[in-house]
Coordinates of C-alpha atoms in Angstrom, one line a residue:
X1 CA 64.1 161.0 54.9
X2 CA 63.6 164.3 53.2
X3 CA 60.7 166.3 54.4
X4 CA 58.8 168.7 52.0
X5 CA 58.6 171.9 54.1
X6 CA 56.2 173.3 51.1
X7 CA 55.4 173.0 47.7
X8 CA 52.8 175.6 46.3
X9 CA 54.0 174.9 43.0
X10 CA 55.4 171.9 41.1
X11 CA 58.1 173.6 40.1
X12 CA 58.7 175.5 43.1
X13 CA 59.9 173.1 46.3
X14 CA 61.3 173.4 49.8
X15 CA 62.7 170.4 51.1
X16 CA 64.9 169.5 54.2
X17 CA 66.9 166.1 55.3
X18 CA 65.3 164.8 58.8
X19 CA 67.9 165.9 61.3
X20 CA 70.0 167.6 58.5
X21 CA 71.7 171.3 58.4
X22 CA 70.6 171.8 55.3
X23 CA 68.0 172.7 52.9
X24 CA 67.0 172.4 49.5
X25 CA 64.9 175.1 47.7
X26 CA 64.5 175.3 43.4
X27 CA 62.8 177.8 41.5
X28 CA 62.2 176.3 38.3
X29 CA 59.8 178.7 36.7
X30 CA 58.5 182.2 36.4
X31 CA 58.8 184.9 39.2
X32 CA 55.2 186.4 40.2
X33 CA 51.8 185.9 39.1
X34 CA 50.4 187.0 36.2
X35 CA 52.9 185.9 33.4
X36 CA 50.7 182.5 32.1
X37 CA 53.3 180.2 34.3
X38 CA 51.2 177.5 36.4
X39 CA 54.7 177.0 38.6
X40 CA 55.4 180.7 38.9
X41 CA 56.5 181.6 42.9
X42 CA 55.6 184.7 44.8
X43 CA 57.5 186.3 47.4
X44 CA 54.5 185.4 49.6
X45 CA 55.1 182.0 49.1
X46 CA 59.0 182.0 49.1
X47 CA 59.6 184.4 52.0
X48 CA 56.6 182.0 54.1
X49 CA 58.7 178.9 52.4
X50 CA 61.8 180.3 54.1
X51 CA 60.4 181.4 57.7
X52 CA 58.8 177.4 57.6
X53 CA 62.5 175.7 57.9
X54 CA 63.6 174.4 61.0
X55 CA 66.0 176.4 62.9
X56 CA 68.9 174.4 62.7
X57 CA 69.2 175.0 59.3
X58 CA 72.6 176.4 58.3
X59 CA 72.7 176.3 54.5
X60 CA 70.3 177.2 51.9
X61 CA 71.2 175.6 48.4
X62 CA 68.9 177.5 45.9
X63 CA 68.9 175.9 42.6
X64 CA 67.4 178.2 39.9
X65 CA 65.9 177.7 35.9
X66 CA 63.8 181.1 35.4
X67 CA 63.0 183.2 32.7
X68 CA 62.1 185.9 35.5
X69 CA 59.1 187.6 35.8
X70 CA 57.6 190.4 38.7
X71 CA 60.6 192.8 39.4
X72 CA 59.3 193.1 42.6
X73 CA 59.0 189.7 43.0
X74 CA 62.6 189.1 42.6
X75 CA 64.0 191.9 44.3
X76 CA 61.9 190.5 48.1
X77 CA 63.3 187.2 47.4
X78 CA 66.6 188.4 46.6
X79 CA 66.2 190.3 50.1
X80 CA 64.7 187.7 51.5
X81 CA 68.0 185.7 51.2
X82 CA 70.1 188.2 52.5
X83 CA 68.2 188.3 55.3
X84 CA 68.9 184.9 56.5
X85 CA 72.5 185.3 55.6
X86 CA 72.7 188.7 57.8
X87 CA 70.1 187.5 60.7
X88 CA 70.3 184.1 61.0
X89 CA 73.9 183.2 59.5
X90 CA 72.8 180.9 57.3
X91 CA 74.8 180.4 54.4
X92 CA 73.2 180.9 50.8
X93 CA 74.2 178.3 47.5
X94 CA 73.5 179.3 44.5
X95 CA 73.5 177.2 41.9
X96 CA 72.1 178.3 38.1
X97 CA 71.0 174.7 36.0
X98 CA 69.7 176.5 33.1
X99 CA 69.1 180.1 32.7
X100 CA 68.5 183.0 35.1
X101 CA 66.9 185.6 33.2
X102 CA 65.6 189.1 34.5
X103 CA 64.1 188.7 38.0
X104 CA 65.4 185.5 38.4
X105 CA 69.1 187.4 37.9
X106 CA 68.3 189.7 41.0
X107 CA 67.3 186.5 43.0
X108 CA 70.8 184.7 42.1
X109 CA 72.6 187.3 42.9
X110 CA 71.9 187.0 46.3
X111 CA 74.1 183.6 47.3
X112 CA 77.0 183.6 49.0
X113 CA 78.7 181.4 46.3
X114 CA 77.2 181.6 42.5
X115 CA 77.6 178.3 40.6
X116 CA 76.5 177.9 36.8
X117 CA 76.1 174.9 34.8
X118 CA 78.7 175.0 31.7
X119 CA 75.8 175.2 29.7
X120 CA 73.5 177.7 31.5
X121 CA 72.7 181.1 30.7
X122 CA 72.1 184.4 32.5
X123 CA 70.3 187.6 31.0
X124 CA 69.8 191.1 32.6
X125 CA 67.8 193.9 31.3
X126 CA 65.8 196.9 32.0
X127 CA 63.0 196.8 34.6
X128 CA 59.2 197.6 32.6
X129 CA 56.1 198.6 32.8
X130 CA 52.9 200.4 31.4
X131 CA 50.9 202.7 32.8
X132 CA 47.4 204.1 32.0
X133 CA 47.3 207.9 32.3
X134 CA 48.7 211.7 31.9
X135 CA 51.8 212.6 31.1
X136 CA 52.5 213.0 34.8
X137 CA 51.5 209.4 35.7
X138 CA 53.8 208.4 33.2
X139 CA 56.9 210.2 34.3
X140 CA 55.9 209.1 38.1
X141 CA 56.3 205.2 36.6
X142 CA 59.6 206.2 34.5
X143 CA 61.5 207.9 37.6
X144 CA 60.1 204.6 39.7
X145 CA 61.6 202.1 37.5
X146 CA 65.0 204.0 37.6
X147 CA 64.5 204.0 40.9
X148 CA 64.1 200.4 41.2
X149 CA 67.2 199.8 38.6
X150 CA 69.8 202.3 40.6
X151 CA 68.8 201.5 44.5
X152 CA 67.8 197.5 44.0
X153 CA 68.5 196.0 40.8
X154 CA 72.5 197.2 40.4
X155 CA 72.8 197.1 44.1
X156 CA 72.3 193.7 43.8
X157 CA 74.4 192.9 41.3
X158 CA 77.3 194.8 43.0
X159 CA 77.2 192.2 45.7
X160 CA 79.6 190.3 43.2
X161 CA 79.9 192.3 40.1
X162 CA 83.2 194.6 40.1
X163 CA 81.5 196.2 37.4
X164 CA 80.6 200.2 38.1
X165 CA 77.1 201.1 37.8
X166 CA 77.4 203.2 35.0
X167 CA 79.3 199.6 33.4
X168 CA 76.1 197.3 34.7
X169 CA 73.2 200.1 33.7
X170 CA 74.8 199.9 30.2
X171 CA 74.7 196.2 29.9
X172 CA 71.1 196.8 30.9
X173 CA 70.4 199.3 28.4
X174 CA 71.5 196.6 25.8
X175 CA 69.8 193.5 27.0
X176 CA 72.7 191.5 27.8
X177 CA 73.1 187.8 27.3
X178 CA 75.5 185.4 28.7
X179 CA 77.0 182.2 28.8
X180 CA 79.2 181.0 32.1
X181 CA 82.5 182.0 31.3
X182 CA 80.6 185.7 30.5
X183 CA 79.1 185.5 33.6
X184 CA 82.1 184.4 35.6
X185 CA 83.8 187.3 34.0
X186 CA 81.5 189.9 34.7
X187 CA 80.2 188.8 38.3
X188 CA 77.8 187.4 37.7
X189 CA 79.0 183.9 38.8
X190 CA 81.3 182.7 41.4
X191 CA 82.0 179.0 39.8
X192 CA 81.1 177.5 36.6
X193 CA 80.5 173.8 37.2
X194 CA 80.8 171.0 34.0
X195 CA 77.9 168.5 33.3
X196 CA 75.0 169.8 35.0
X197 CA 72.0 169.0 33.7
X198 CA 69.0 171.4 33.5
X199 CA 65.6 170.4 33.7
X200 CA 63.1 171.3 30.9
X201 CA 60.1 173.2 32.9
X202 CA 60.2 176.2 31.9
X203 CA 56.3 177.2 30.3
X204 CA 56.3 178.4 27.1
X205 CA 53.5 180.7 28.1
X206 CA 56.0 182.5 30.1
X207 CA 58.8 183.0 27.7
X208 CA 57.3 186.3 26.2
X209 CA 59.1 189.0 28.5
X210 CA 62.5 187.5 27.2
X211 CA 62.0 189.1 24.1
X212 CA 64.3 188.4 21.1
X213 CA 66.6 185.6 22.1
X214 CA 69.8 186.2 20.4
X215 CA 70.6 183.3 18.3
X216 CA 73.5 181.7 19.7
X217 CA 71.5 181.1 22.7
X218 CA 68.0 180.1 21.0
X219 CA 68.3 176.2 20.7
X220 CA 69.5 176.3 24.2
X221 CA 66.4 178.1 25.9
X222 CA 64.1 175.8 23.6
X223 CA 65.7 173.0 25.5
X224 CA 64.5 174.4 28.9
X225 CA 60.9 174.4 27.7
X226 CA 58.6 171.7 28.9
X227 CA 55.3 170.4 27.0
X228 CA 52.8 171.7 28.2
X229 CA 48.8 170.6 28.4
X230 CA 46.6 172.0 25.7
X231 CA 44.3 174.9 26.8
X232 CA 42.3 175.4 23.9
X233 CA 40.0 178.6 23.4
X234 CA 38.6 180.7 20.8
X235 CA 40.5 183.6 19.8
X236 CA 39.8 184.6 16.2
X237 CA 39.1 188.0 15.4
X238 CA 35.5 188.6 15.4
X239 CA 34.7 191.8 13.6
X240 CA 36.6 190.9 10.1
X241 CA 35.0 192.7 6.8
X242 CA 33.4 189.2 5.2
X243 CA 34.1 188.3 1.5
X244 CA 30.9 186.1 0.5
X245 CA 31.9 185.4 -2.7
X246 CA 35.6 184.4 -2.9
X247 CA 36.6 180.5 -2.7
X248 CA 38.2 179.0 0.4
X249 CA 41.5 177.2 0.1
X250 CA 42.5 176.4 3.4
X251 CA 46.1 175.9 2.4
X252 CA 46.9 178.4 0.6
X253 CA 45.0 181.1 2.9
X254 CA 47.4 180.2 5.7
X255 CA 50.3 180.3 3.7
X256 CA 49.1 183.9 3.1
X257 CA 48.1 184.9 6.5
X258 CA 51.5 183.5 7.8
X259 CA 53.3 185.9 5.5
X260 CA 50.9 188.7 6.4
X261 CA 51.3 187.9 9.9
X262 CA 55.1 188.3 10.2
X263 CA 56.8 191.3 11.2
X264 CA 59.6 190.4 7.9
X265 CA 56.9 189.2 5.2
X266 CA 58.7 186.1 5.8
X267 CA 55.9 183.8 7.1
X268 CA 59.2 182.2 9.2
X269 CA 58.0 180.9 12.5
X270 CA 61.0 183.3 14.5
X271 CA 59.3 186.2 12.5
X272 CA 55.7 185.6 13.4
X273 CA 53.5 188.1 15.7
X274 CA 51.3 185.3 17.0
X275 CA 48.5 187.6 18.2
X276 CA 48.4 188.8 14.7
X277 CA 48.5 185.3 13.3
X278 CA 45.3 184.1 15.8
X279 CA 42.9 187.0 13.9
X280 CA 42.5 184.1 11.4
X281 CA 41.6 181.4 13.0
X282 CA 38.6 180.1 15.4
X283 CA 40.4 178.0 18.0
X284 CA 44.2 178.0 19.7
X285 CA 45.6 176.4 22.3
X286 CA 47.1 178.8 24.8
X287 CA 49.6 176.3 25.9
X288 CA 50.8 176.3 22.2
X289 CA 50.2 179.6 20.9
X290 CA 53.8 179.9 19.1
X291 CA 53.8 176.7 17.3
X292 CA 51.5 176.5 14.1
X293 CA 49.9 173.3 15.3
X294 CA 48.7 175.2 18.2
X295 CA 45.6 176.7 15.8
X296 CA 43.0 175.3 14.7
X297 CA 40.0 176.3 12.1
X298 CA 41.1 178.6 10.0
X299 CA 38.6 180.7 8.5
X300 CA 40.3 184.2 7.1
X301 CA 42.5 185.1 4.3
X302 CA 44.3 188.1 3.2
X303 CA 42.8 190.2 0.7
X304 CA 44.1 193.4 -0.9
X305 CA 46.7 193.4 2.4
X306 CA 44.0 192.9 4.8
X307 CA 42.6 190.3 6.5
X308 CA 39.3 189.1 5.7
X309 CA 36.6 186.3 7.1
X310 CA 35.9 184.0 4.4
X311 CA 31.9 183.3 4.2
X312 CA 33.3 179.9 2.0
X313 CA 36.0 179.2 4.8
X314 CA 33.5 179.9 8.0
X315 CA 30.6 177.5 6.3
X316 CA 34.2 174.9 6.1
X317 CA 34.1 175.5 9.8
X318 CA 30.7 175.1 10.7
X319 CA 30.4 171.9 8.7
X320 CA 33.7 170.2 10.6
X321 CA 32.3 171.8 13.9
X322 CA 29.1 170.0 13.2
X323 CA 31.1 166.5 12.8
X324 CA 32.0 167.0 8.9
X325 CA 34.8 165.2 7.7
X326 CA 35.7 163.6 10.8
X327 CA 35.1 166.5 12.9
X328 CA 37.7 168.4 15.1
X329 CA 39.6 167.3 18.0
X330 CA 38.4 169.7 20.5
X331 CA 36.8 170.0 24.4
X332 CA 32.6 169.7 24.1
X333 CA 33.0 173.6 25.5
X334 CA 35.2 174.9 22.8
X335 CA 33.3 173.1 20.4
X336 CA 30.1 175.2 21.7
X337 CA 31.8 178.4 21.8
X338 CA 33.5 178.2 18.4
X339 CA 30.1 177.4 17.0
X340 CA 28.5 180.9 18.4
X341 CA 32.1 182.4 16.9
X342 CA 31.0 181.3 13.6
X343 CA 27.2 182.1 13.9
X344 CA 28.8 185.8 14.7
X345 CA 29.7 186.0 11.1
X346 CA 27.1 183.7 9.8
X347 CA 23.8 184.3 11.8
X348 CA 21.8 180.9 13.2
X349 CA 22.5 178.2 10.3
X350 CA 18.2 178.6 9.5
X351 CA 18.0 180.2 6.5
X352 CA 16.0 183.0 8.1
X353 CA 18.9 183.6 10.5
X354 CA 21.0 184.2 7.1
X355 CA 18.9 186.6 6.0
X356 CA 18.8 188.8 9.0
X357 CA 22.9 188.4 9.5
X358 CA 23.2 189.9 5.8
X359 CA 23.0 193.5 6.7
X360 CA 24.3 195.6 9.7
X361 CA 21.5 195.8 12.8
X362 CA 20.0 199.4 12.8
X363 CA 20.6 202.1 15.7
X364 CA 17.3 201.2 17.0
X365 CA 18.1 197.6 17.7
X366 CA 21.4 198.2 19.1
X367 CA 20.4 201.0 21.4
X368 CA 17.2 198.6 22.4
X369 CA 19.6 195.6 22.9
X370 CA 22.1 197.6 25.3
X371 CA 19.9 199.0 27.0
X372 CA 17.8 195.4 28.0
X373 CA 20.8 193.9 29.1
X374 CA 21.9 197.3 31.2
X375 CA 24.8 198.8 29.7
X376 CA 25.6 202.7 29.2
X377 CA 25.8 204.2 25.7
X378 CA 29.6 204.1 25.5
X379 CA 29.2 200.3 24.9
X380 CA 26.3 201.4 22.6
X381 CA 28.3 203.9 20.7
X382 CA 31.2 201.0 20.5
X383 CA 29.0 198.8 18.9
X384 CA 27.3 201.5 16.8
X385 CA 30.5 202.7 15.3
X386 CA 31.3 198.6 14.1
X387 CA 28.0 198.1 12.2
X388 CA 27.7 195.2 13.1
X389 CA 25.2 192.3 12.3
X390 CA 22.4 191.5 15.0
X391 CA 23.9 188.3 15.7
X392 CA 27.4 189.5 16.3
X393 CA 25.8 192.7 18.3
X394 CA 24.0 190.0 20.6
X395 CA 27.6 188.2 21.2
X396 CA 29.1 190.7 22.1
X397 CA 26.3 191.8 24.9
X398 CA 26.8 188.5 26.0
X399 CA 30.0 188.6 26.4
X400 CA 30.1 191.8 27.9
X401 CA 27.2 190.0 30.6
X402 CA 30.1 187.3 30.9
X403 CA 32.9 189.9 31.7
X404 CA 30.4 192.1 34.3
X405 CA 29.9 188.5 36.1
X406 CA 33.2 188.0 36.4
X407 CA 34.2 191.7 37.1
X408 CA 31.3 191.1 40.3
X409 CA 32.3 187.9 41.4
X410 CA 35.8 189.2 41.7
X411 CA 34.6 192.1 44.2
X412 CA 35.5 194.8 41.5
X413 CA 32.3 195.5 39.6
X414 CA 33.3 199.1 38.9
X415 CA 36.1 197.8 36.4
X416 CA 33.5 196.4 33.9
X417 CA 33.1 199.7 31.5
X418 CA 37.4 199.6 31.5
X419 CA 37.0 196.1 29.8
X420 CA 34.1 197.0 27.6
X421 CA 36.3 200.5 26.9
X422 CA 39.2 198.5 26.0
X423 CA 37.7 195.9 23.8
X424 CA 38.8 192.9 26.2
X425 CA 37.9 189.4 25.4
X426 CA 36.6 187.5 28.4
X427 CA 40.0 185.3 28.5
X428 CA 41.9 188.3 29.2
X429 CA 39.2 189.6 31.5
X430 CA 40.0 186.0 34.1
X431 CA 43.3 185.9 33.4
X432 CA 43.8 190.0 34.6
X433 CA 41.3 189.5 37.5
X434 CA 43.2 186.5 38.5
X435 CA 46.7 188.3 38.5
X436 CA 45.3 191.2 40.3
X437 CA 44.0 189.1 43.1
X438 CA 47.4 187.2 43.4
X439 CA 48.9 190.8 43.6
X440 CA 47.4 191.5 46.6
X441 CA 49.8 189.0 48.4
X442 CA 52.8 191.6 47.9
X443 CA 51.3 194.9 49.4
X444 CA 53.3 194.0 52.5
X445 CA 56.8 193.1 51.1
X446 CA 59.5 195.6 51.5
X447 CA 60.6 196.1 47.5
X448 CA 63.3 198.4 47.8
X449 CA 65.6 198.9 50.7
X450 CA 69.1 197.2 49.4
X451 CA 69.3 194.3 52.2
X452 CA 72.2 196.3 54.4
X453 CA 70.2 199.7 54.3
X454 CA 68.7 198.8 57.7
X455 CA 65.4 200.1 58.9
X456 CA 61.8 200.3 57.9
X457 CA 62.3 203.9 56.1
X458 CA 61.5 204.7 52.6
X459 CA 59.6 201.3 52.0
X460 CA 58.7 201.1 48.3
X461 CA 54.7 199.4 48.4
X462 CA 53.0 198.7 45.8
X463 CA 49.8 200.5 44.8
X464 CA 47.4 198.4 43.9
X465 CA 45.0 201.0 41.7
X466 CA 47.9 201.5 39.9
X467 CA 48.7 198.2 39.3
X468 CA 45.2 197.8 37.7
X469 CA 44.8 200.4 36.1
X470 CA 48.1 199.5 33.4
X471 CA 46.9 196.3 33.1
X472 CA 43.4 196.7 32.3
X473 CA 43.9 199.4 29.7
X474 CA 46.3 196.7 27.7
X475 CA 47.1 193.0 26.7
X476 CA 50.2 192.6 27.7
X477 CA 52.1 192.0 30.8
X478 CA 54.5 193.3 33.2
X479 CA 58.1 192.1 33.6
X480 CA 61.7 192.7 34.4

């Protein structure tokens, strides 16, 4: 009977054979917190997953289906492994279904034997990061992510590559894809094995740090990707000039928007900068937010090469939000906030409430209003500079009330005026505090030391400020 030594994540599993020799671990998702993956595994969890097997354990068959994530992440596990080869003789399987990408390529490099499915990919690139600061904070993070490439990443890969370093830090430079008999070739694999199938889990959500997939590999990474539950929110810009007079065609304006949206002019799905794209509509679903069905509400249009709310399109909205025309498929709560996200541009839907939306609120009642609900005048001097109407003013105070709750409830109060600074919606705001609580659970791991270096010397920890500090002061996300 097969006994699940621990599971923290669907996608992430232990499991060992009563009486048996061997175990049974997969990684079939992200690497680290913080890159939108629900199954993503830490190096908390794997290392703990690891100590939890019974001693008479002699082989470790690690079956893997990443798109990476946390170069950290990957390089403790990939240590991790070599550990128990080294200190407890245990002997290490690897076995690639689908595609090891990034961190997960440090990770796979650590098995004994390297098998990979006919059909599976591998792709290595440059470790990342951004960094909030002088010029001196940023050559501190450059020379520590060539740090982390010379001492860990290619000393990794030289545990089977033949390739020099010079030879591997090239093919990092370039973002190197490859199938199995590339791999096999270059290292990277031990064994290519025919027929194995590869699971589709990967989240979509998790896919951005791949970057461009080159084309002859596209349809096969597609296939890895599993459907994922809607997450719905609202996202649409929120301080658009408004056109009041021009007619809304639905239609057409997202033909438009699509074009404008897409980095070629295009409107082509593969061409589309999907945070660009979101400006224009109320509602998305996070779980879908590179697929066009994943947006709902459209209420923008592109005028003169800009994009601009549509006062015709945002009534459209309010009517359907209202039960109009059938209404919109949508959670009670989304419905709610969308509504507020339209009265932003709109006012209350009284005909007084129209009136005092018309015109920007004056200095007087934008000072008065920040300072009721306690903010400083950099928030003040934020909102001044917008002109904004009283009704959008008041939703953004309450969302920066939201964001200060949040920024208290997580222990870090003093990281509210970075938000408000940065112009931070309150989804961003929970999703960072939540990644840089989960990044607490690798201040302890060893990130550095190739696994043969011996000792405690030199340990690479990670610094905590720092980490917040890059990701607060932007959108995006770390990766490897």
């Amino acid at each position: 009977m097969a006994q699940k030594i621990t599971a923290p994540r669907e996608w992430f599993r232990v499991t060992c054979e009563a009486a048996a020799d061997s175990a049974d671990v997969r990684i079939f998702g992200a690497i680290g917190s913080g890159y939108g993956d629900d199954a993503a595994v830490s190096a908390k969890q794997f290392v703990d997953a690891l100590h939890a097997l019974p001693e008479r354990v002699r082989t470790i068959r690690l079956h893997v289906n990443s798109p990476g994530g946390d170069v950290f992440d990957g390089v403790a596990i990939s240590q991790a492994l070599r550990q128990e080869a080294r200190d407890r003789k245990r002997s290490i399987e690897v076995t690639i279904d689908g595609l090891a990408a990034s961190a997960a390529s440090i990770v796979t490099s650590a098995g004994d034997t390297i098998k990979i499915g006919d059909n599976a990919m591998i792709m290595i690139h440059n470790p990342s990061g951004l960094v909030w600061g002088p010029a001196a904070a940023m050559r501190k993070t450059a020379d520590e992510l060539d740090r982390i490439r010379d001492a860990s990443i290619i000393t990794a890969y030289q545990w089977h590559s033949p390739l020099s370093a010079d030879e591997l830090r090239a093919l990092m430079d370039a973002t190197t894809w490859m199938d199995a008999t590339e791999a096999l070739a270059k290292g990277f694999a031990t064994e290519i094995v025919p027929g194995l199938q590869a699971t589709a889990c990967l989240d979509p959500r998790s896919l951005h740090a791949l970057g461009t997939i080159p084309e002859r590999f596209r349809l096969r990474v597609h296939a890895l990707i599993r459907a994922a539950e809607a997450d719905w929110r609202v996202g649409g810009a929120r301080d658009l000039p408004l056109d009041e007079d021009r007619a809304w065609d639905g239609d057409a304006a997202d033909l438009r928007v699509r074009r404008w949206a897409s980095t070629d002019g295009s409107g082509d799905k593969d061409r589309m900068d999907w945070p660009k794209y979101r400006k224009a509509f109320v509602a998305y679903d996070a779980a879908n937010a590179e697929g066009f069905a994943g947006y709902k509400l459209g209420f923008a249009d592109v005028v003169d090469g800009a994009l601009t709310a549509i006062k015709a399109g945002l009534v459209a909205c309010r009517a359907v939000l209202n039960g109009g025309r059938g209404g919109v498929d949508l959670p009670e709560d989304i419905i709610e906030k969308a509504k507020a996200f339209v009265d932003g541009y709109l006012g209350p839907s009284d005909a007084q409430g129209a009136v005092n939306a018309a015109a920007a609120a004056s200095d007087g009642d934008v000072l008065a209003a920040v300072d009721a609900a306690g903010f400083g005048l950099p928030f003040a001097r934020n909102l001044l500079d917008r002109r904004l109407p009283l009704a959008q003013v008041a939703a953004r105070i309450a969302e920066a009330k939201e964001i200060r709750a949040l920024c208290a409830m997580a222990g870090h109060p003093e990281r509210t005026e970075q938000y408000l600074r940065a112009g931070v919606s309150v989804e961003f705001v929970k999703d960072d505090l939540t990644y840089w609580t989960a990044k607490l659970d690798l201040i302890e791991i060893d990130a550095s030391l190739p696994p043969d270096a011996g000792g405690a010397a030199n340990q690479t920890r990670l610094n905590p400020s720092a980490v917040y500090a890059e990701r607060a002061a932007r959108a995006g996300q770390r990766g490897a």
